[in-house]
Structure formats: C-alpha cells, structure tokens
CSV table of C-alpha atoms and ligand atoms in Angstrom, one decimal:
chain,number,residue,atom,x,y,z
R,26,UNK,CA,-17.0,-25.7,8.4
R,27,UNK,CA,-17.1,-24.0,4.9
R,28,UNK,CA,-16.9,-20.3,5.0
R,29,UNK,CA,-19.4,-17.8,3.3
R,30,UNK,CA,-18.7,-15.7,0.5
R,31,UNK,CA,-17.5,-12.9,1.8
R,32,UNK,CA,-18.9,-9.6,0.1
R,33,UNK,CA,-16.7,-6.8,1.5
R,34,UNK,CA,-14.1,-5.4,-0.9
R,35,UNK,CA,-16.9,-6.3,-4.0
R,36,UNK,CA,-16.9,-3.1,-6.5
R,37,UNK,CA,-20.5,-2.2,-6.9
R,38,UNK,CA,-21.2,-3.5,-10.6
R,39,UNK,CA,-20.0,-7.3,-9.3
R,40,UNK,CA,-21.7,-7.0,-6.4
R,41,UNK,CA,-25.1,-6.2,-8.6
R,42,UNK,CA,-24.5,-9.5,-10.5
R,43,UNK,CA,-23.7,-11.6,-7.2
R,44,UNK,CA,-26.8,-10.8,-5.5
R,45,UNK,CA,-29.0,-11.4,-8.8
R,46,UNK,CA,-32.2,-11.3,-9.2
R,47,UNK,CA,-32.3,-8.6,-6.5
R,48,UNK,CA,-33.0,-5.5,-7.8
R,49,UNK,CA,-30.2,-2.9,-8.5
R,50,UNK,CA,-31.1,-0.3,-6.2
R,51,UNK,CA,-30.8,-3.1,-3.5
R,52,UNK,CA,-27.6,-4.1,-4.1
R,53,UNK,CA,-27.2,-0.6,-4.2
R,54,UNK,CA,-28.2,0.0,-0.6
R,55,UNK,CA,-26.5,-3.3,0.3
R,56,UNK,CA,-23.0,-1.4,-1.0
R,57,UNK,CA,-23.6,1.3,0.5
R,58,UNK,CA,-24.4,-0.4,3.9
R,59,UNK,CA,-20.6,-2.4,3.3
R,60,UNK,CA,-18.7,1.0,2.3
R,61,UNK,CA,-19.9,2.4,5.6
R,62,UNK,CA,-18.5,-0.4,7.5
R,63,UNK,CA,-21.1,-2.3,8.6
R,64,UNK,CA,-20.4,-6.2,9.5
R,65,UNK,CA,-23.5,-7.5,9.9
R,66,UNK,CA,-26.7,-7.7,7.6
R,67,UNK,CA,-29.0,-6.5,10.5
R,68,UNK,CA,-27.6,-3.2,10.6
R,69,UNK,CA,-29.4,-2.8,7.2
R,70,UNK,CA,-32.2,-1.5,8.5
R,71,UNK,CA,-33.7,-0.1,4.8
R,72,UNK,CA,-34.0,-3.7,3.6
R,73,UNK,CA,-36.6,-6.0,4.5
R,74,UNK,CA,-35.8,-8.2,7.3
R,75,UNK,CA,-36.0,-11.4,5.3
R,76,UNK,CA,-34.3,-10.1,3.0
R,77,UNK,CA,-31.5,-9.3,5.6
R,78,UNK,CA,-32.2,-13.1,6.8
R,79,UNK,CA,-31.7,-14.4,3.1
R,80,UNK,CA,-28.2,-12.6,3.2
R,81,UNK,CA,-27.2,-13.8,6.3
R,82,UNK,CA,-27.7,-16.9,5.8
R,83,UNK,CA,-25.6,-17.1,2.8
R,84,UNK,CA,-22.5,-14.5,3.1
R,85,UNK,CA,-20.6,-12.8,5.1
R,86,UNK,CA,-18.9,-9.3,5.9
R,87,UNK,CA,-15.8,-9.9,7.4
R,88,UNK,CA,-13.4,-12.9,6.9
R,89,UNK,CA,-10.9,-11.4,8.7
R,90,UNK,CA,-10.3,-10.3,12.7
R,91,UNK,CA,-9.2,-7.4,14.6
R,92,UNK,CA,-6.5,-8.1,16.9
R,93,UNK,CA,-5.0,-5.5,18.1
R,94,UNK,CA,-4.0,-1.4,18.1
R,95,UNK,CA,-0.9,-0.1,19.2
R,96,UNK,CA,-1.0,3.4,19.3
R,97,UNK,CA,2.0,5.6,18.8
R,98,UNK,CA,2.6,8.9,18.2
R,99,UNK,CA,1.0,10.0,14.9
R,100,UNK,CA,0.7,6.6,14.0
R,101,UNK,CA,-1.3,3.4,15.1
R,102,UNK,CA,-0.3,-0.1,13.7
R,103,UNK,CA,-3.0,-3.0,13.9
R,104,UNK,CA,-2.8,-6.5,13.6
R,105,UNK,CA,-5.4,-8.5,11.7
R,106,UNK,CA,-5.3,-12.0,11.5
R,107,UNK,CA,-6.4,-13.7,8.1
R,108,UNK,CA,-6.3,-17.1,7.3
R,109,UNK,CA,-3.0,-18.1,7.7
R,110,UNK,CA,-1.3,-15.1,9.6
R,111,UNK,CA,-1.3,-12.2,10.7
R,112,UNK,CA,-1.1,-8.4,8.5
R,113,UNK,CA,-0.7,-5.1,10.0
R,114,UNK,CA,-2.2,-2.5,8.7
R,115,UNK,CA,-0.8,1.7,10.0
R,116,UNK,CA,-2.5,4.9,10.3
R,117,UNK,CA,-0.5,7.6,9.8
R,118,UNK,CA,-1.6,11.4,11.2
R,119,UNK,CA,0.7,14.4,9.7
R,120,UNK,CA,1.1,17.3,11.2
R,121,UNK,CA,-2.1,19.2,9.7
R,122,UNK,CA,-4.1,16.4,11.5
R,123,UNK,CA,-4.7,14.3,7.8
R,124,UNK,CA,-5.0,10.9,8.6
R,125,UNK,CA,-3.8,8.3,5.8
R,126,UNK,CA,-4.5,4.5,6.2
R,127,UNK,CA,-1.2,2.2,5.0
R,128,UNK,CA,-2.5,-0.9,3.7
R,129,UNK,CA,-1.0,-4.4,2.9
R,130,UNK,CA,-1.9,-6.5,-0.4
R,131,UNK,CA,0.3,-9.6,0.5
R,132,UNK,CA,1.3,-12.2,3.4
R,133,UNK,CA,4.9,-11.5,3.2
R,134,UNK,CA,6.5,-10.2,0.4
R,135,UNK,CA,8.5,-12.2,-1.9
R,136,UNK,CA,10.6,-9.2,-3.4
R,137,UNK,CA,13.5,-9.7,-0.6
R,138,UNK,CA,15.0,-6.6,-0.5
R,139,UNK,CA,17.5,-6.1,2.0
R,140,UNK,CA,16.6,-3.2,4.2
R,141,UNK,CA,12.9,-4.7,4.5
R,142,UNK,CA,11.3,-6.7,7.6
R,143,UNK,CA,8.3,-7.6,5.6
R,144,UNK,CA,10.9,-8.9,2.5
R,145,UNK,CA,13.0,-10.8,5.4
R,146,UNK,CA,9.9,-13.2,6.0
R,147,UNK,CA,9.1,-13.7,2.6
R,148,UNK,CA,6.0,-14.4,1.1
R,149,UNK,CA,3.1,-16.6,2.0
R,150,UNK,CA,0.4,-15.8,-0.6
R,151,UNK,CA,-1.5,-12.6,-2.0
R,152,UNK,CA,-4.7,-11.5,0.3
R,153,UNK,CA,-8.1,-10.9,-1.6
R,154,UNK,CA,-9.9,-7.7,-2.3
R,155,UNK,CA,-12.2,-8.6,0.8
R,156,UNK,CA,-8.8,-8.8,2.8
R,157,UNK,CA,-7.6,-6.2,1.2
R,158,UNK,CA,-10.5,-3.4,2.0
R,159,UNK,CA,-11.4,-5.0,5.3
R,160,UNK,CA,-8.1,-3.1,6.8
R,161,UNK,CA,-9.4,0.2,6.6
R,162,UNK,CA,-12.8,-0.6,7.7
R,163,UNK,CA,-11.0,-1.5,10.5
R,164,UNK,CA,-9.1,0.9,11.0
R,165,UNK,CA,-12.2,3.2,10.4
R,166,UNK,CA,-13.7,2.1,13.2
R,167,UNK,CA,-10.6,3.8,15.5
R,168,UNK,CA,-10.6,6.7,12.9
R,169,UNK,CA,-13.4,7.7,10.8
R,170,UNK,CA,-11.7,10.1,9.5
R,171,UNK,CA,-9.2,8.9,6.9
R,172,UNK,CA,-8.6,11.4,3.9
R,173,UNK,CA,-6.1,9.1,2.0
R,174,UNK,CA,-4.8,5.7,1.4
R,175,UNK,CA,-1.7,4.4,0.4
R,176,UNK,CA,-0.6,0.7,-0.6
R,177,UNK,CA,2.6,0.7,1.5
R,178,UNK,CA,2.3,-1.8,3.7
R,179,UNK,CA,3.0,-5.7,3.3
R,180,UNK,CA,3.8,-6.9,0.5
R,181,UNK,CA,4.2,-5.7,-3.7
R,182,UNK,CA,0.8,-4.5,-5.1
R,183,UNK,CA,2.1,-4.9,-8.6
R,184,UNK,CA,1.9,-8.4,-8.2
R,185,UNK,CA,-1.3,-8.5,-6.9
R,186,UNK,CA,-2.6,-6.3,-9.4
R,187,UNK,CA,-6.4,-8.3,-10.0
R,188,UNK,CA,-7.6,-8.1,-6.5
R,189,UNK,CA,-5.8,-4.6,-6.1
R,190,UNK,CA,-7.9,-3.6,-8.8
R,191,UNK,CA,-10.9,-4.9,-7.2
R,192,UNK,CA,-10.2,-3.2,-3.7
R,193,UNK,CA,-9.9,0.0,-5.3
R,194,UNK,CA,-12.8,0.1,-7.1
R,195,UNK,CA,-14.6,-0.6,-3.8
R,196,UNK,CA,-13.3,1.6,-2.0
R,197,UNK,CA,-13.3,4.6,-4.8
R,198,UNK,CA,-16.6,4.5,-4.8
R,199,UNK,CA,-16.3,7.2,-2.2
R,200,UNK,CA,-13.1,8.4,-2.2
R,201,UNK,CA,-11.3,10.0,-5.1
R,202,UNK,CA,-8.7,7.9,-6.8
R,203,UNK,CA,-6.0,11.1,-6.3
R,204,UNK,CA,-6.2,10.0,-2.7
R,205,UNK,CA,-5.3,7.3,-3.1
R,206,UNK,CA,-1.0,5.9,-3.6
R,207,UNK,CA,-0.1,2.8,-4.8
R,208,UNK,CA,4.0,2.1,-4.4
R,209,UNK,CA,6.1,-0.3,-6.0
R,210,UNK,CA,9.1,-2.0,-5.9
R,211,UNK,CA,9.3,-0.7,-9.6
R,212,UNK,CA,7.7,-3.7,-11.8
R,213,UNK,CA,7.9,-2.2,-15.3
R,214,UNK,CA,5.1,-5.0,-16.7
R,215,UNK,CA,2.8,-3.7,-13.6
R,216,UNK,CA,3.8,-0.2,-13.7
R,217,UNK,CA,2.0,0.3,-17.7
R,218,UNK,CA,-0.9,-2.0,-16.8
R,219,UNK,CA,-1.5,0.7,-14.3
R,220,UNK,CA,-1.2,3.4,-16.5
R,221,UNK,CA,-3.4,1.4,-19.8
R,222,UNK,CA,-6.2,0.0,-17.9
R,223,UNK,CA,-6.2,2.2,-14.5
R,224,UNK,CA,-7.4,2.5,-11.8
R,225,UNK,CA,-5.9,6.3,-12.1
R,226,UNK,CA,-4.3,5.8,-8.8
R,227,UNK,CA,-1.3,7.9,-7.6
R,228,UNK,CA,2.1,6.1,-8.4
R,229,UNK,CA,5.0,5.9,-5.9
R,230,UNK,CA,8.1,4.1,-7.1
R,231,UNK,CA,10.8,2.9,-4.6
R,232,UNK,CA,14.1,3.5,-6.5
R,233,UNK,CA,16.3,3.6,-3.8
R,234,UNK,CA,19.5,4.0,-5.9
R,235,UNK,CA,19.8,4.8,-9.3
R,236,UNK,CA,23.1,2.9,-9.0
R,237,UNK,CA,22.1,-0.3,-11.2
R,238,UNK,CA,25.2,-2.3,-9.3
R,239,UNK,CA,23.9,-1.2,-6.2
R,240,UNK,CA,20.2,-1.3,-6.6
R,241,UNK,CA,20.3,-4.7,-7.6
R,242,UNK,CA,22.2,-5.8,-5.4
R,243,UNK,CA,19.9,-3.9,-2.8
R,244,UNK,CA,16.7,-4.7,-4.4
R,245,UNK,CA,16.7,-8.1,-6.2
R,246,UNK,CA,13.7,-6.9,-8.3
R,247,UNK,CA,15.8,-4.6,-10.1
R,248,UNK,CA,18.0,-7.5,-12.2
R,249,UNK,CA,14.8,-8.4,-14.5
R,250,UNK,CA,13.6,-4.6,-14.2
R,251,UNK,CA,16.7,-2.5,-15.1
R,252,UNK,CA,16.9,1.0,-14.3
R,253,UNK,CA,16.2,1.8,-18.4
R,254,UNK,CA,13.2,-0.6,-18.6
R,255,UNK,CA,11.9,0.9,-15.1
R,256,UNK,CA,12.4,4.7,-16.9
R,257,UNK,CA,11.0,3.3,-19.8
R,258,UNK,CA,7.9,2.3,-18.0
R,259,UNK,CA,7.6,5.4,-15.9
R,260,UNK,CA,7.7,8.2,-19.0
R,261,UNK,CA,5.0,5.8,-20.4
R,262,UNK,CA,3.0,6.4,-17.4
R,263,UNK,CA,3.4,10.0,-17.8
R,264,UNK,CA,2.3,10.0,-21.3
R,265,UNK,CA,-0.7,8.3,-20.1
R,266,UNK,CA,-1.8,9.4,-16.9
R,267,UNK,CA,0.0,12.5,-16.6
R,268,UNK,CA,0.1,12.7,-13.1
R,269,UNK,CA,3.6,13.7,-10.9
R,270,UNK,CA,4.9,10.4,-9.6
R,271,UNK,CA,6.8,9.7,-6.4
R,272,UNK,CA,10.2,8.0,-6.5
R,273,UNK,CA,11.0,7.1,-3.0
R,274,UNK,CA,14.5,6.2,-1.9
R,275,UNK,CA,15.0,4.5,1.7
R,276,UNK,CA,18.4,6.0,2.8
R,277,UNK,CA,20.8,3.7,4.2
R,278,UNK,CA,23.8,5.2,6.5
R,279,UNK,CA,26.1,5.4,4.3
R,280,UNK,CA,25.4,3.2,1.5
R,281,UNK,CA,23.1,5.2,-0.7
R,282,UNK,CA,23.5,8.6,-0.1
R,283,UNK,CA,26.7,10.2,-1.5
R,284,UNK,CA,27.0,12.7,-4.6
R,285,UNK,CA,27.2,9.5,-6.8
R,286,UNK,CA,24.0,8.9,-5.8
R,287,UNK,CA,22.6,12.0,-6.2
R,288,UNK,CA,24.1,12.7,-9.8
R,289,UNK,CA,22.5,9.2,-10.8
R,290,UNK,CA,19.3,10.1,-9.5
R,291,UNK,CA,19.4,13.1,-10.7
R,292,UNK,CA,20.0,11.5,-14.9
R,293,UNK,CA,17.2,9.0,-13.8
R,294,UNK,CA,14.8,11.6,-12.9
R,295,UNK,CA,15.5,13.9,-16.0
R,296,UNK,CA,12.7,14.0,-18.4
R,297,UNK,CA,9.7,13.1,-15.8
R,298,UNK,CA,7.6,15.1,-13.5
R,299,UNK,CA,8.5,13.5,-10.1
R,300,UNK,CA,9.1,14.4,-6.0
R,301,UNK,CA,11.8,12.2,-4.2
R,302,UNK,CA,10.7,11.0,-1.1
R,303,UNK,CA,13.5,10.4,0.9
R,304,UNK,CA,12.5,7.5,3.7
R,305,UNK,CA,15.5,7.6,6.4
R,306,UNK,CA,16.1,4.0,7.1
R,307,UNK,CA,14.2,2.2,10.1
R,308,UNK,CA,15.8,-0.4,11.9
R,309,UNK,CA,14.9,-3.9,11.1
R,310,UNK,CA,16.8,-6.6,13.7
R,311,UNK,CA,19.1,-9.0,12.0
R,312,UNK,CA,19.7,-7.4,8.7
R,313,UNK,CA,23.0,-7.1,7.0
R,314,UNK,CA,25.1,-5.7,3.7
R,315,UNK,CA,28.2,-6.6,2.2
R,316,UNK,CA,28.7,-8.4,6.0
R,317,UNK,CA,28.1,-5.6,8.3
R,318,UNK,CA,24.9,-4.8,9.6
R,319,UNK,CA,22.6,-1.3,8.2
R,320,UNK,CA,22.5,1.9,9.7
R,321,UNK,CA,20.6,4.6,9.9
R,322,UNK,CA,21.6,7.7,8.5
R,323,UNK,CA,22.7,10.3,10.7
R,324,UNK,CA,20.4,13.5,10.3
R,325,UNK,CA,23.6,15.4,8.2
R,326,UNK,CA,23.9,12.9,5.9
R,327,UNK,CA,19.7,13.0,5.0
R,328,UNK,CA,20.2,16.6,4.9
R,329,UNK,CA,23.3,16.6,2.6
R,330,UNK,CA,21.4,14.4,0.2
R,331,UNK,CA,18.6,16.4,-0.2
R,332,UNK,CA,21.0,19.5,-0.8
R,333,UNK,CA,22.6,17.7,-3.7
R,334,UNK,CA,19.6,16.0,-5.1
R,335,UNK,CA,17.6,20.1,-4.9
R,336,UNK,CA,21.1,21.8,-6.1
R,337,UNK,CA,20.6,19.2,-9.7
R,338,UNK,CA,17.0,20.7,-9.8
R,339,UNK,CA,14.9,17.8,-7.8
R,340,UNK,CA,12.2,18.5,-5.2
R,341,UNK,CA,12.7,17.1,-2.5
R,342,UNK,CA,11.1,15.9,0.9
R,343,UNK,CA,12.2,14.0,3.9
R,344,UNK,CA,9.3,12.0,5.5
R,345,UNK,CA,8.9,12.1,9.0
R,346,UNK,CA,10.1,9.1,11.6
R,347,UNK,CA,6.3,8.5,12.4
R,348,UNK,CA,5.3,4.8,13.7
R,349,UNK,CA,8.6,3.4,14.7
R,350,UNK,CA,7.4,3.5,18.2
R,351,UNK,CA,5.0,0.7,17.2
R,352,UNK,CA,7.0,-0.9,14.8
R,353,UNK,CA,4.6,0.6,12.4
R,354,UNK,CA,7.0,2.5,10.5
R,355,UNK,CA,7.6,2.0,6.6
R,356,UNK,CA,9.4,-1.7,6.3
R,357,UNK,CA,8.9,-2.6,9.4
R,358,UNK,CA,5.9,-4.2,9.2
R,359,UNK,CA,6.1,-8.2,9.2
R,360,UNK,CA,5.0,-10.4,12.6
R,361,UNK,CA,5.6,-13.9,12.5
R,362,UNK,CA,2.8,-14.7,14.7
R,363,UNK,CA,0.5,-17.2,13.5
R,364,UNK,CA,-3.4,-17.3,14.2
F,402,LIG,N1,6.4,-3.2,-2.0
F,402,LIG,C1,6.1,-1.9,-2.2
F,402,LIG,C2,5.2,-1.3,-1.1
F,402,LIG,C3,5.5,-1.7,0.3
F,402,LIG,S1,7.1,-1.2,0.9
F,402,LIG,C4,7.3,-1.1,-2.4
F,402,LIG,O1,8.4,-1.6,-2.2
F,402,LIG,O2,7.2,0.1,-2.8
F,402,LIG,C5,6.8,0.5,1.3
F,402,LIG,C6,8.0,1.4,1.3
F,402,LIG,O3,8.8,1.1,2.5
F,402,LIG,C7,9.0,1.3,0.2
F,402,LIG,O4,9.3,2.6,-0.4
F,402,LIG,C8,10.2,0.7,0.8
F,402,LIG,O5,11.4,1.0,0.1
F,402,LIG,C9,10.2,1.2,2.2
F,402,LIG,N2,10.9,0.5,3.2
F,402,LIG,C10,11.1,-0.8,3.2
F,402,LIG,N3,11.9,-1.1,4.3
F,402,LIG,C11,12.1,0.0,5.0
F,402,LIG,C12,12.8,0.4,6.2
F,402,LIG,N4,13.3,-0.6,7.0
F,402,LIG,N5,12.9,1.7,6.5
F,402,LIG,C13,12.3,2.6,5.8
F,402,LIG,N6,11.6,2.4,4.7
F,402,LIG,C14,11.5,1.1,4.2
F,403,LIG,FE1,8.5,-6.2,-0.6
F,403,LIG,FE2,8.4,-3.5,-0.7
F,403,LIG,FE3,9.6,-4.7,1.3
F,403,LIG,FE4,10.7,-4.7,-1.1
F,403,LIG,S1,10.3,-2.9,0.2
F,403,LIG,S2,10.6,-6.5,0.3
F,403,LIG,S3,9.0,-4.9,-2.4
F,403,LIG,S4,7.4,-4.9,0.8
C-alpha cells in the first residue's frame, strides 16, 4: 500500500502551496490544527466536513508510531518507530519544573565517536521534517507543557540541515527560535550555513577536547574539521548571530579532564562569548579507548575541571545525571530493535 503525504512537520508557507487552490486562511486553520497536535482531519472541526473528507482521503498526520514511555526521574525517553527502526526521543524536567523535549534528526549516527551509543550503531538514513516534528507532538501529548527544544538526540543535525530547517520552521511558528538548541559534533561547513541563512537557533558545539591529537582520535569528525577551522567557523557565527554559544565537553574518567585540557580549552575559547557545559560521561556497554574500557568520572575530578576551566576565566556548568535511569541520558540513546 502507498503511503499518503504526510503534512506534519510542513512550515506554513509550503503547506499554503500543497493544499492549492484552497484558500490561505484554510491552510491557515489546517496549520494551526497540525501545530496543536492533532492526528486526524476530523478533529478540524472549523473546516467543512468535506473538506475534512477531501484531506483525508489524500494525506496523512502521522507517519510515525508511539511505542512506548519510560518514565524516569526528571526525564522520560520514548520510542517511536519510523520506517525502518526505531528513534527515541527524551523529555527532560530541571529543577524549576522547565520541561525541554530532546529530539533526534537521524537513524543512527554516522559520526562514530567513541563515547556515543547512538555513534556505535551507526547510521541508517536521515528522518524527514514530518519525522522530525512528530517527536514532540508526541511527547506533547504526555507533556503539554514543553518550554524548549533541543536537537540532542540521535544523530548530527548539521548533516541534516534541509529537513532540520524545515522542522524548525514548523515548529517556530509558535515557539521562539531562542528556545530552541541545535548541537553539533562541530561541522564548520554546517556551523556558517547556520549562522548565513538561519534559522537563528541556539548553537551548542560538542568540543570535548581541545586537544587536536586527542579529539580526533575521540571524535573522528574532528580530522576534516580541525580545531582552527571549527574556531574559525564559530567567531563567524558570532559575527553573525551574535548570540552566546554552548561548547559542550563529555568528560571521560580520566581521559579529558586534566589541566592540559583545561589550558587548551581555555586558548580555544578566548575570543568568543561561550558557557562550557560539562556532560559527565554515561555509561554505554561495550565501549573502549586506547584498549581499556571508559569510565566515568569520579565527582572530584568534574569538580576539579570546572575549577581550572573558571580559574582561566570560563563559565562553567555541570549538567545534571538526569535520564540514565531510562537510558535516556545524553549518548545513550540508540535501540537496535527493529519495527
Ligand atoms: N550529534 C550531535 C547531537 C547529538 S549528541 C552532537 O554530537 O552534538 C548530544 C550530546 O551528547 C553531545 O554533546 C555528545 O557529546 C553527548 N554525548 C554523547 N555520548 C555521550 C555519553 N555517553 N555520555 C554523555 N554525553 C554523551
Ligand atoms: Fe553522532 Fe553526536 Fe553521538 Fe557523535 S556524539 S556519534 S555526532 S550523535
């Protein structure tokens, strides 16, 4: 059976042209119908029901299906299956009760860095805007009342940058873009796309280690986007957008914490407006460096590092363990199950 054309995750002006000749202010009150999270065409009870019948028969709201939530404490992972597999998709609740949806742009993830589940299965193919925005429609049906999002989940965003664009511009229709994070692996080429033809997203960069040896070694994204090309990129953001950016730095038990680390981070940092997020590392089965497998840190160690990184003038702060229960925590996210 063919599938219909799916028109969640449409941004307003394409949708306008899709459902052609019907009048704007219907497609109109069609988006607004989608962006409230509506999946089926009779909800739409301002639009004529033949109308409704004429859309029915010919697309759809949802191409993808809830499976299930596991709920943790201040964090809920759920499983969606698309064509092809599964993605998981977190909601995160901080301490002032904000709730922030995590949400994935790829099957897999074909960056391979070391210290990531979702890297370790590799990738399988980039999901659609539809795919895309359908994650936090469902995970607005368990909480309706998400205040942020942030692209952290499966996969690299950079490289999916077209239907990335598309999602946002959905779901921006009602949410402020300075809600919403996009975070990367540190793709230079994606990084001033981002800041030349928007959206004016938030940017969080996973550094890691300014140690080049290291950090490519850690991250093999890093050998065709060097630590001066990434910089490079980043102060051309700046100029741009002029908004703080986040560098993020998963911190491995000893491995990339030390004052070498800190003093590198600290020369990468100089000259741009940024907060280090430092991500103590959650424990993903079966993964190993230079032959022994990764630790977490111990809480001195994240404590130390933050001291040194602060002491060379950079603010600093240590996220949360939040989602691990669930194995919803940052880099865990990757099932193998397929639907
Ligand atoms: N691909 C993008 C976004 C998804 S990864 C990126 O790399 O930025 C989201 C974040 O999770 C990144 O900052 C990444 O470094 C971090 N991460 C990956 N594996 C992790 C793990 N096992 N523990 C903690 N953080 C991890
Ligand atoms: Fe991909 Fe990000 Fe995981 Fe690296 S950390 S493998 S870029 S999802």
């Amino acid at each position: 059976m063919t599938q219909k054309f799916c028109l969640c995750g449409i941004p307003p002006r394409e949708l306008e042209s899709i459902l052609f000749p019907m009048p704007r202010y219907r497609a109109e009150q069609v988006f607004a119908w989608i962006n409230k999270g509506v999946d089926s065409f009779d909800a739409m009870n301002n639009l004529p029901l033949a109308q409704r019948r004429e859309l029915d028969g010919r697309f759809c709201l949802r191409k993808t299906t809830f499976i299930k939530i596991l709920d943790g404490p201040g964090a809920a992972k759920l499983q969606i299956g698309v064509s092809g597999g599964l993605v998981e998709a977190v909601v995160l609740t901080d301490g002032a009760g904000r709730r922030t949806a995590c949400l994935s742009t790829q099957l897999g993830c074909a960056m391979g860095c070391v210290f990531c589940k979702t890297g370790l299965m590799g990738f399988t193919r980039n999901l659609d805007s539809a795919e895309i925005t359908e994650q936090f429609y469902h995970i607005r049906r368990f909480y309706p009342d998400i205040s942020n999002i942030v692209f952290m989940g499966m996969g690299e965003p950079l490289l999916n940058l077209c239907e990335l664009r598309r999602s946002i511009a959905a779901l921006c229709r009602t949410m402020s873009p300075r809600r919403v994070t996009v975070s990367t692996c540190g793709l230079a080429d994606g990084i001033e796309s981002l800041a030349d033809e928007g959206p004016a997203v938030r940017l969080a960069v996973s550094l890691t280690t300014a140690r080049e040896e290291l950090r490519q070694r850690l991250m093999p994204v890093s050998r065709a986007n060097p630590l001066l090309r990434l910089k490079e990129a980043l102060l051309y953001h700046e100029a741009r957008v002029g908004r703080r950016i986040t560098l993020e730095a998963v911190l491995l038990g000893g491995i990339n914490s030390n004052a070498e680390d800190a003093r590198a981070m600290a020369a990468f940092a100089r000259g741009l407006n940024v907060v280090v997020n430092l991500i103590p590392w959650n424990p993903v089965e079966g993964v190993f460096f230079d032959g022994a497998p990764l630790k977490e840190p111990s809480p001195v160690e994240i404590r130390r590092f933050s001291a040194e990184l602060e002491k060379r003038g950079l603010k600093t702060v240590i996220r949360r363990r939040k989602g691990r229960g669930v194995s919803g925590a940052c880099g865990q996210l990757g099932s193998r199950q397929r639907v």
